[in-house]
Amino acid sequence: MRRRLGLLALAIVPLIALAGCASGSDGGTSASGATEFVKKDPLIIGYSVYDLQNPYWQAWAAGVEVAAQENGATLVKADQKSSQKEQVSGSLDLINQGISALIITPVQPSALPATIDAAHAAQIPVVIGDIGTAGDYDAYVLSNNYNGGEQAAQYLIDQAGSSTDTKKVGVIELHAGSVVGEERVQGFKDALSKDSRFDVVASLSGNDTVDGGYSAAQDMLSANSDLDIIYAANDASAVGAQRALETAGKSIANGFTLVGFDGNDDALGLIENGLMSATIAQDPYGQGTAAVEAALALLNGEDPGFSDPDTKTVFFPVEVVTQETVVDFKAGRANR
């Protein structure tokens, strides 16, 4: 992998030079050393999308597109198709199309620095959308994943009410190295540790998939037949866990609690049918609009409204969706 990244970086060098020539400047830096961005006419926003076959990124792209239109900009998209190579080449192609701003949902954040350098050479701000960051990016928009974990824990605490019973909890993590997964789990564990009624007895990776969630939940239930709760750091793992519960003869109707994270359609369907307790719903459409707003603020020399200025991060809120709120939640999403 390291050799592959090195080769990709070498391939980018001449493209960086081209981007610098296209800008008609030596990189457009101010006296302070910061890149001076140029809002070109016509105003074009480039979006390098993780994978347009994925409903989550489809919603992200829809938010970007609507926000671009509302602000008089044309949107040009490059589908990365879950490929790091496509991410690099597609982003650079957008840069050379005369865009004013670049939004990227990266496949591999480690491949970002050279792309960001190329964009800055053409006086283009770079907004990273979700997943993770690297390099001298200008803004980072993502869900407040740590707070989402906290909300999941608070949901369990609220459900327990005044009961003094101890609850055994299993956690299904995302793949090793997933920054957002680590935040979702850490927020959950930190908040839950404040209530002595809850005991996390297992924490296993579900590798972000339905099959992985099924296997992790099976292992947890086999080792802890009296497990009461599973919190999965994404909905695909939660869907797999629900199938494992069925196999083990356990269900939400019989007092088990299953909470996921994402708010995807499969999970919402399970919640509506009483087969899953709750999910922490992200808003990819809203994140897409926020990314465009951040890009335009940077082009206008304005503050993008960072939640965390040190990391140039804009946190987008998440919310708990339960059987009581799922119908209204789905209706609100459908009306966009």
mmCIF file of C-alpha atoms in Angstrom, residues 8-290:
data_model
loop_
_atom_site.group_PDB
_atom_site.id
_atom_site.type_symbol
_atom_site.label_atom_id
_atom_site.label_comp_id
_atom_site.label_asym_id
_atom_site.label_seq_id
_atom_site.Cartn_x
_atom_site.Cartn_y
_atom_site.Cartn_z
ATOM 1 C CA LEU A 8 0.130 7.871 -7.033
ATOM 2 C CA ALA A 9 1.896 10.847 -5.503
ATOM 3 C CA LEU A 10 4.508 10.829 -8.280
ATOM 4 C CA ALA A 11 1.742 10.755 -10.870
ATOM 5 C CA ILE A 12 0.199 13.840 -9.315
ATOM 6 C CA VAL A 13 3.295 16.048 -9.580
ATOM 7 C CA PRO A 14 2.807 17.122 -13.226
ATOM 8 C CA LEU A 15 -0.898 17.667 -12.602
ATOM 9 C CA ILE A 16 -0.083 20.012 -9.743
ATOM 10 C CA ALA A 17 2.023 22.019 -12.156
ATOM 11 C CA LEU A 18 -0.823 22.138 -14.657
ATOM 12 C CA ALA A 19 -3.232 23.290 -11.974
ATOM 13 C CA GLY A 20 -0.824 26.080 -11.004
ATOM 14 C CA CYS A 21 -0.603 27.244 -14.630
ATOM 15 C CA ALA A 22 -4.392 27.171 -14.979
ATOM 16 C CA SER A 23 -4.749 29.514 -12.029
ATOM 17 C CA GLY A 24 -2.547 32.112 -13.666
ATOM 18 C CA SER A 25 -0.604 32.622 -10.460
ATOM 19 C CA ASP A 26 2.251 31.245 -8.410
ATOM 20 C CA GLY A 27 -0.208 29.533 -6.072
ATOM 21 C CA GLY A 28 -2.055 32.571 -4.774
ATOM 22 C CA THR A 29 -0.667 32.873 -1.250
ATOM 23 C CA SER A 30 -1.176 35.885 0.962
ATOM 24 C CA ALA A 31 1.488 37.660 2.974
ATOM 25 C CA SER A 32 0.603 35.380 5.896
ATOM 26 C CA GLY A 33 1.232 32.287 3.751
ATOM 27 C CA ALA A 34 -2.430 31.293 3.524
ATOM 28 C CA THR A 35 -3.894 30.334 0.147
ATOM 29 C CA GLU A 36 -6.016 33.053 -1.460
ATOM 30 C CA PHE A 37 -9.014 31.414 -3.107
ATOM 31 C CA VAL A 38 -10.542 32.619 -6.363
ATOM 32 C CA LYS A 39 -14.281 32.548 -7.073
ATOM 33 C CA LYS A 40 -14.343 32.000 -10.829
ATOM 34 C CA ASP A 41 -17.113 32.923 -13.277
ATOM 35 C CA PRO A 42 -19.057 30.779 -13.977
ATOM 36 C CA LEU A 43 -19.151 29.394 -10.450
ATOM 37 C CA ILE A 44 -18.548 25.626 -10.557
ATOM 38 C CA ILE A 45 -18.287 23.288 -7.552
ATOM 39 C CA GLY A 46 -16.604 19.928 -7.968
ATOM 40 C CA TYR A 47 -17.657 16.956 -5.854
ATOM 41 C CA SER A 48 -15.535 13.802 -5.758
ATOM 42 C CA VAL A 49 -18.022 11.245 -4.392
ATOM 43 C CA TYR A 50 -17.088 8.091 -2.481
ATOM 44 C CA ASP A 51 -19.520 5.832 -4.376
ATOM 45 C CA LEU A 52 -22.783 6.825 -6.056
ATOM 46 C CA GLN A 53 -24.087 3.246 -5.806
ATOM 47 C CA ASN A 54 -24.358 3.711 -2.041
ATOM 48 C CA PRO A 55 -27.632 5.320 -0.807
ATOM 49 C CA TYR A 56 -25.760 7.266 1.871
ATOM 50 C CA TRP A 57 -23.544 8.986 -0.699
ATOM 51 C CA GLN A 58 -26.492 9.460 -3.028
ATOM 52 C CA ALA A 59 -28.132 11.510 -0.257
ATOM 53 C CA TRP A 60 -24.881 13.402 0.357
ATOM 54 C CA ALA A 61 -24.653 14.236 -3.361
ATOM 55 C CA ALA A 62 -28.291 15.344 -3.438
ATOM 56 C CA GLY A 63 -27.602 17.817 -0.630
ATOM 57 C CA VAL A 64 -24.534 19.152 -2.435
ATOM 58 C CA GLU A 65 -26.478 19.518 -5.683
ATOM 59 C CA VAL A 66 -29.440 21.377 -4.189
ATOM 60 C CA ALA A 67 -27.224 23.742 -2.198
ATOM 61 C CA ALA A 68 -25.111 24.449 -5.284
ATOM 62 C CA GLN A 69 -28.202 25.268 -7.353
ATOM 63 C CA GLU A 70 -29.613 27.513 -4.634
ATOM 64 C CA ASN A 71 -26.372 29.482 -4.640
ATOM 65 C CA GLY A 72 -26.154 29.878 -8.409
ATOM 66 C CA ALA A 73 -23.402 27.311 -8.887
ATOM 67 C CA THR A 74 -23.036 24.442 -11.329
ATOM 68 C CA LEU A 75 -22.122 21.079 -9.812
ATOM 69 C CA VAL A 76 -19.709 18.662 -11.498
ATOM 70 C CA LYS A 77 -19.413 15.196 -9.916
ATOM 71 C CA ALA A 78 -16.779 12.470 -10.146
ATOM 72 C CA ASP A 79 -17.819 9.032 -8.870
ATOM 73 C CA GLN A 80 -14.892 7.411 -7.044
ATOM 74 C CA LYS A 81 -16.629 3.993 -7.039
ATOM 75 C CA SER A 82 -14.985 3.100 -3.715
ATOM 76 C CA SER A 83 -11.575 3.294 -5.415
ATOM 77 C CA GLN A 84 -8.615 5.222 -4.035
ATOM 78 C CA LYS A 85 -7.181 5.479 -7.565
ATOM 79 C CA GLU A 86 -10.461 6.978 -8.826
ATOM 80 C CA GLN A 87 -10.444 9.405 -5.902
ATOM 81 C CA VAL A 88 -7.048 10.783 -6.905
ATOM 82 C CA SER A 89 -7.594 10.911 -10.673
ATOM 83 C CA GLY A 90 -11.214 12.075 -10.443
ATOM 84 C CA SER A 91 -10.377 14.903 -8.040
ATOM 85 C CA LEU A 92 -7.518 16.114 -10.213
ATOM 86 C CA ASP A 93 -9.736 16.009 -13.277
ATOM 87 C CA LEU A 94 -12.225 18.248 -11.479
ATOM 88 C CA ILE A 95 -9.445 20.673 -10.538
ATOM 89 C CA ASN A 96 -8.449 20.974 -14.189
ATOM 90 C CA GLN A 97 -12.055 21.740 -15.217
ATOM 91 C CA GLY A 98 -11.896 25.233 -13.745
ATOM 92 C CA ILE A 99 -13.892 24.628 -10.571
ATOM 93 C CA SER A 100 -13.965 27.206 -7.792
ATOM 94 C CA ALA A 101 -14.240 24.741 -4.887
ATOM 95 C CA LEU A 102 -13.641 21.031 -4.343
ATOM 96 C CA ILE A 103 -15.621 18.767 -2.005
ATOM 97 C CA ILE A 104 -14.276 15.258 -1.401
ATOM 98 C CA THR A 105 -15.712 12.270 0.465
ATOM 99 C CA PRO A 106 -12.462 10.289 0.515
ATOM 100 C CA VAL A 107 -11.989 6.560 0.107
ATOM 101 C CA GLN A 108 -8.580 6.754 1.766
ATOM 102 C CA PRO A 109 -7.809 9.989 3.648
ATOM 103 C CA SER A 110 -4.098 9.172 3.388
ATOM 104 C CA ALA A 111 -4.314 9.911 -0.351
ATOM 105 C CA LEU A 112 -5.643 13.442 0.201
ATOM 106 C CA PRO A 113 -2.529 15.618 0.752
ATOM 107 C CA ALA A 114 -1.292 15.690 -2.855
ATOM 108 C CA THR A 115 -4.806 16.399 -4.144
ATOM 109 C CA ILE A 116 -5.177 19.250 -1.674
ATOM 110 C CA ASP A 117 -1.820 20.676 -2.759
ATOM 111 C CA ALA A 118 -2.964 20.576 -6.390
ATOM 112 C CA ALA A 119 -6.205 22.362 -5.512
ATOM 113 C CA HIS A 120 -4.408 25.036 -3.532
ATOM 114 C CA ALA A 121 -2.006 25.600 -6.432
ATOM 115 C CA ALA A 122 -5.114 26.490 -8.459
ATOM 116 C CA GLN A 123 -6.459 28.640 -5.570
ATOM 117 C CA ILE A 124 -9.296 26.189 -4.880
ATOM 118 C CA PRO A 125 -10.511 25.487 -1.307
ATOM 119 C CA VAL A 126 -10.963 21.834 -0.322
ATOM 120 C CA VAL A 127 -13.804 20.681 1.922
ATOM 121 C CA ILE A 128 -13.592 17.105 3.208
ATOM 122 C CA GLY A 129 -16.940 15.403 3.725
ATOM 123 C CA ASP A 130 -17.034 12.630 6.319
ATOM 124 C CA ILE A 131 -14.735 9.547 6.593
ATOM 125 C CA GLY A 132 -11.489 11.193 7.749
ATOM 126 C CA THR A 133 -8.851 13.777 6.896
ATOM 127 C CA ALA A 134 -5.199 14.275 6.065
ATOM 128 C CA GLY A 135 -3.219 17.171 4.680
ATOM 129 C CA ASP A 136 -3.860 20.904 4.779
ATOM 130 C CA TYR A 137 -7.616 20.788 4.092
ATOM 131 C CA ASP A 138 -9.734 23.916 4.539
ATOM 132 C CA ALA A 139 -12.871 22.491 6.180
ATOM 133 C CA TYR A 140 -14.129 19.129 7.409
ATOM 134 C CA VAL A 141 -17.869 18.377 7.555
ATOM 135 C CA LEU A 142 -19.195 15.281 9.283
ATOM 136 C CA SER A 143 -21.721 13.976 11.771
ATOM 137 C CA ASN A 144 -21.026 14.535 15.448
ATOM 138 C CA ASN A 145 -20.165 10.874 15.923
ATOM 139 C CA TYR A 146 -18.986 11.111 19.516
ATOM 140 C CA ASN A 147 -22.217 12.847 20.498
ATOM 141 C CA GLY A 148 -24.149 10.176 18.594
ATOM 142 C CA GLY A 149 -22.565 7.554 20.830
ATOM 143 C CA GLU A 150 -23.530 9.632 23.845
ATOM 144 C CA GLN A 151 -27.107 9.828 22.593
ATOM 145 C CA ALA A 152 -27.246 6.048 22.198
ATOM 146 C CA ALA A 153 -26.106 5.633 25.790
ATOM 147 C CA GLN A 154 -28.596 8.209 27.034
ATOM 148 C CA TYR A 155 -31.378 6.369 25.192
ATOM 149 C CA LEU A 156 -30.523 3.206 27.160
ATOM 150 C CA ILE A 157 -30.379 5.114 30.424
ATOM 151 C CA ASP A 158 -33.759 6.716 29.734
ATOM 152 C CA GLN A 159 -35.273 3.352 28.806
ATOM 153 C CA ALA A 160 -34.055 1.853 32.092
ATOM 154 C CA GLY A 161 -35.902 4.545 34.023
ATOM 155 C CA SER A 162 -35.810 3.949 37.772
ATOM 156 C CA SER A 163 -35.020 0.249 37.500
ATOM 157 C CA THR A 164 -32.099 -0.978 39.608
ATOM 158 C CA ASP A 165 -31.468 -4.033 37.431
ATOM 159 C CA THR A 166 -28.007 -4.495 35.948
ATOM 160 C CA LYS A 167 -27.868 -4.720 32.158
ATOM 161 C CA LYS A 168 -25.198 -6.561 30.181
ATOM 162 C CA VAL A 169 -24.156 -4.737 27.018
ATOM 163 C CA GLY A 170 -22.391 -5.843 23.852
ATOM 164 C CA VAL A 171 -20.791 -3.363 21.428
ATOM 165 C CA ILE A 172 -20.248 -4.031 17.716
ATOM 166 C CA GLU A 173 -17.440 -1.801 16.474
ATOM 167 C CA LEU A 174 -16.541 -0.686 12.944
ATOM 168 C CA HIS A 175 -13.390 -1.910 11.190
ATOM 169 C CA ALA A 176 -10.044 -1.289 12.860
ATOM 170 C CA GLY A 177 -8.742 2.212 12.178
ATOM 171 C CA SER A 178 -12.140 3.774 11.455
ATOM 172 C CA VAL A 179 -11.982 7.202 13.088
ATOM 173 C CA VAL A 180 -15.750 7.728 13.007
ATOM 174 C CA GLY A 181 -16.283 4.232 14.408
ATOM 175 C CA GLU A 182 -13.895 4.887 17.266
ATOM 176 C CA GLU A 183 -15.731 8.122 18.086
ATOM 177 C CA ARG A 184 -19.147 6.418 18.047
ATOM 178 C CA VAL A 185 -17.959 3.701 20.394
ATOM 179 C CA GLN A 186 -15.972 5.991 22.689
ATOM 180 C CA GLY A 187 -18.867 8.432 23.107
ATOM 181 C CA PHE A 188 -21.152 5.517 23.934
ATOM 182 C CA LYS A 189 -18.809 3.916 26.447
ATOM 183 C CA ASP A 190 -17.893 7.207 28.121
ATOM 184 C CA ALA A 191 -21.528 8.166 28.655
ATOM 185 C CA LEU A 192 -22.647 4.691 29.724
ATOM 186 C CA SER A 193 -19.799 4.321 32.227
ATOM 187 C CA LYS A 194 -21.425 7.033 34.329
ATOM 188 C CA ASP A 195 -24.335 4.692 35.104
ATOM 189 C CA SER A 196 -23.289 1.659 37.176
ATOM 190 C CA ARG A 197 -26.340 -0.342 36.077
ATOM 191 C CA PHE A 198 -24.730 -1.016 32.683
ATOM 192 C CA ASP A 199 -21.849 -3.422 32.173
ATOM 193 C CA VAL A 200 -20.136 -3.655 28.778
ATOM 194 C CA VAL A 201 -19.176 -7.341 28.621
ATOM 195 C CA ALA A 202 -18.134 -7.587 24.967
ATOM 196 C CA SER A 203 -16.812 -5.263 22.266
ATOM 197 C CA LEU A 204 -16.163 -6.879 18.884
ATOM 198 C CA SER A 205 -15.675 -5.699 15.295
ATOM 199 C CA GLY A 206 -18.484 -6.274 12.828
ATOM 200 C CA ASN A 207 -16.347 -5.055 9.901
ATOM 201 C CA ASP A 208 -19.145 -2.630 8.956
ATOM 202 C CA THR A 209 -21.220 -5.371 7.288
ATOM 203 C CA VAL A 210 -24.435 -7.333 7.844
ATOM 204 C CA ASP A 211 -22.525 -10.626 7.888
ATOM 205 C CA GLY A 212 -19.924 -9.190 10.233
ATOM 206 C CA GLY A 213 -22.600 -7.908 12.595
ATOM 207 C CA TYR A 214 -24.287 -11.308 12.544
ATOM 208 C CA SER A 215 -21.042 -13.092 13.456
ATOM 209 C CA ALA A 216 -20.116 -10.594 16.187
ATOM 210 C CA ALA A 217 -23.579 -10.799 17.748
ATOM 211 C CA GLN A 218 -23.528 -14.608 17.609
ATOM 212 C CA ASP A 219 -20.187 -14.667 19.429
ATOM 213 C CA MET A 220 -21.475 -12.252 22.068
ATOM 214 C CA LEU A 221 -24.667 -14.210 22.659
ATOM 215 C CA SER A 222 -22.781 -17.500 22.793
ATOM 216 C CA ALA A 223 -20.430 -16.141 25.481
ATOM 217 C CA ASN A 224 -23.156 -14.195 27.313
ATOM 218 C CA SER A 225 -26.518 -15.950 27.090
ATOM 219 C CA ASP A 226 -27.975 -13.321 29.431
ATOM 220 C CA LEU A 227 -26.921 -10.374 27.252
ATOM 221 C CA ASP A 228 -29.541 -7.607 27.386
ATOM 222 C CA ILE A 229 -28.359 -4.956 24.905
ATOM 223 C CA ILE A 230 -26.370 -4.616 21.695
ATOM 224 C CA TYR A 231 -25.147 -1.277 20.402
ATOM 225 C CA ALA A 232 -23.837 -1.429 16.831
ATOM 226 C CA ALA A 233 -21.692 1.407 15.461
ATOM 227 C CA ASN A 234 -23.446 1.202 12.101
ATOM 228 C CA ASP A 235 -26.833 -0.005 10.894
ATOM 229 C CA ALA A 236 -25.487 -2.759 8.649
ATOM 230 C CA SER A 237 -23.997 -4.431 11.725
ATOM 231 C CA ALA A 238 -27.249 -3.854 13.608
ATOM 232 C CA VAL A 239 -29.225 -5.573 10.834
ATOM 233 C CA GLY A 240 -26.880 -8.554 11.139
ATOM 234 C CA ALA A 241 -27.245 -8.513 14.915
ATOM 235 C CA GLN A 242 -31.022 -8.618 14.574
ATOM 236 C CA ARG A 243 -30.740 -11.800 12.532
ATOM 237 C CA ALA A 244 -28.491 -13.309 15.193
ATOM 238 C CA LEU A 245 -31.081 -12.422 17.838
ATOM 239 C CA GLU A 246 -33.733 -14.303 15.870
ATOM 240 C CA THR A 247 -31.459 -17.329 15.633
ATOM 241 C CA ALA A 248 -30.905 -17.208 19.397
ATOM 242 C CA GLY A 249 -34.632 -16.867 20.120
ATOM 243 C CA LYS A 250 -34.329 -13.319 21.424
ATOM 244 C CA SER A 251 -36.279 -10.265 20.294
ATOM 245 C CA ILE A 252 -37.138 -6.675 21.068
ATOM 246 C CA ALA A 253 -40.665 -7.815 21.980
ATOM 247 C CA ASN A 254 -39.180 -9.996 24.719
ATOM 248 C CA GLY A 255 -37.143 -7.206 26.268
ATOM 249 C CA PHE A 256 -33.877 -7.188 24.303
ATOM 250 C CA THR A 257 -32.572 -3.768 23.190
ATOM 251 C CA LEU A 258 -30.807 -3.251 19.847
ATOM 252 C CA VAL A 259 -29.495 0.160 18.824
ATOM 253 C CA GLY A 260 -27.726 0.993 15.555
ATOM 254 C CA PHE A 261 -26.131 4.064 14.009
ATOM 255 C CA ASP A 262 -26.760 5.689 10.589
ATOM 256 C CA GLY A 263 -30.518 5.868 10.013
ATOM 257 C CA ASN A 264 -30.469 3.794 6.844
ATOM 258 C CA ASP A 265 -33.637 2.425 5.268
ATOM 259 C CA ASP A 266 -33.126 -1.175 6.397
ATOM 260 C CA ALA A 267 -32.771 -0.141 10.015
ATOM 261 C CA LEU A 268 -35.731 2.237 9.840
ATOM 262 C CA GLY A 269 -37.840 -0.625 8.474
ATOM 263 C CA LEU A 270 -36.811 -2.901 11.343
ATOM 264 C CA ILE A 271 -37.626 -0.193 13.866
ATOM 265 C CA GLU A 272 -41.029 0.420 12.298
ATOM 266 C CA ASN A 273 -41.774 -3.312 12.499
ATOM 267 C CA GLY A 274 -40.678 -3.632 16.120
ATOM 268 C CA LEU A 275 -37.548 -5.670 15.333
ATOM 269 C CA MET A 276 -34.985 -3.035 16.344
ATOM 270 C CA SER A 277 -35.156 -0.508 19.170
ATOM 271 C CA ALA A 278 -33.511 2.619 17.773
ATOM 272 C CA THR A 279 -30.865 4.082 15.514
ATOM 273 C CA ILE A 280 -28.757 7.209 15.732
ATOM 274 C CA ALA A 281 -29.658 8.852 12.430
ATOM 275 C CA GLN A 282 -27.189 10.843 10.417
ATOM 276 C CA ASP A 283 -28.277 13.431 7.882
ATOM 277 C CA PRO A 284 -26.091 12.982 4.778
ATOM 278 C CA TYR A 285 -28.278 15.385 2.786
ATOM 279 C CA GLY A 286 -27.798 18.064 5.429
ATOM 280 C CA GLN A 287 -24.062 17.400 5.521
ATOM 281 C CA GLY A 288 -23.930 17.903 1.762
ATOM 282 C CA THR A 289 -25.593 21.297 2.036
ATOM 283 C CA ALA A 290 -23.261 22.245 4.886
#
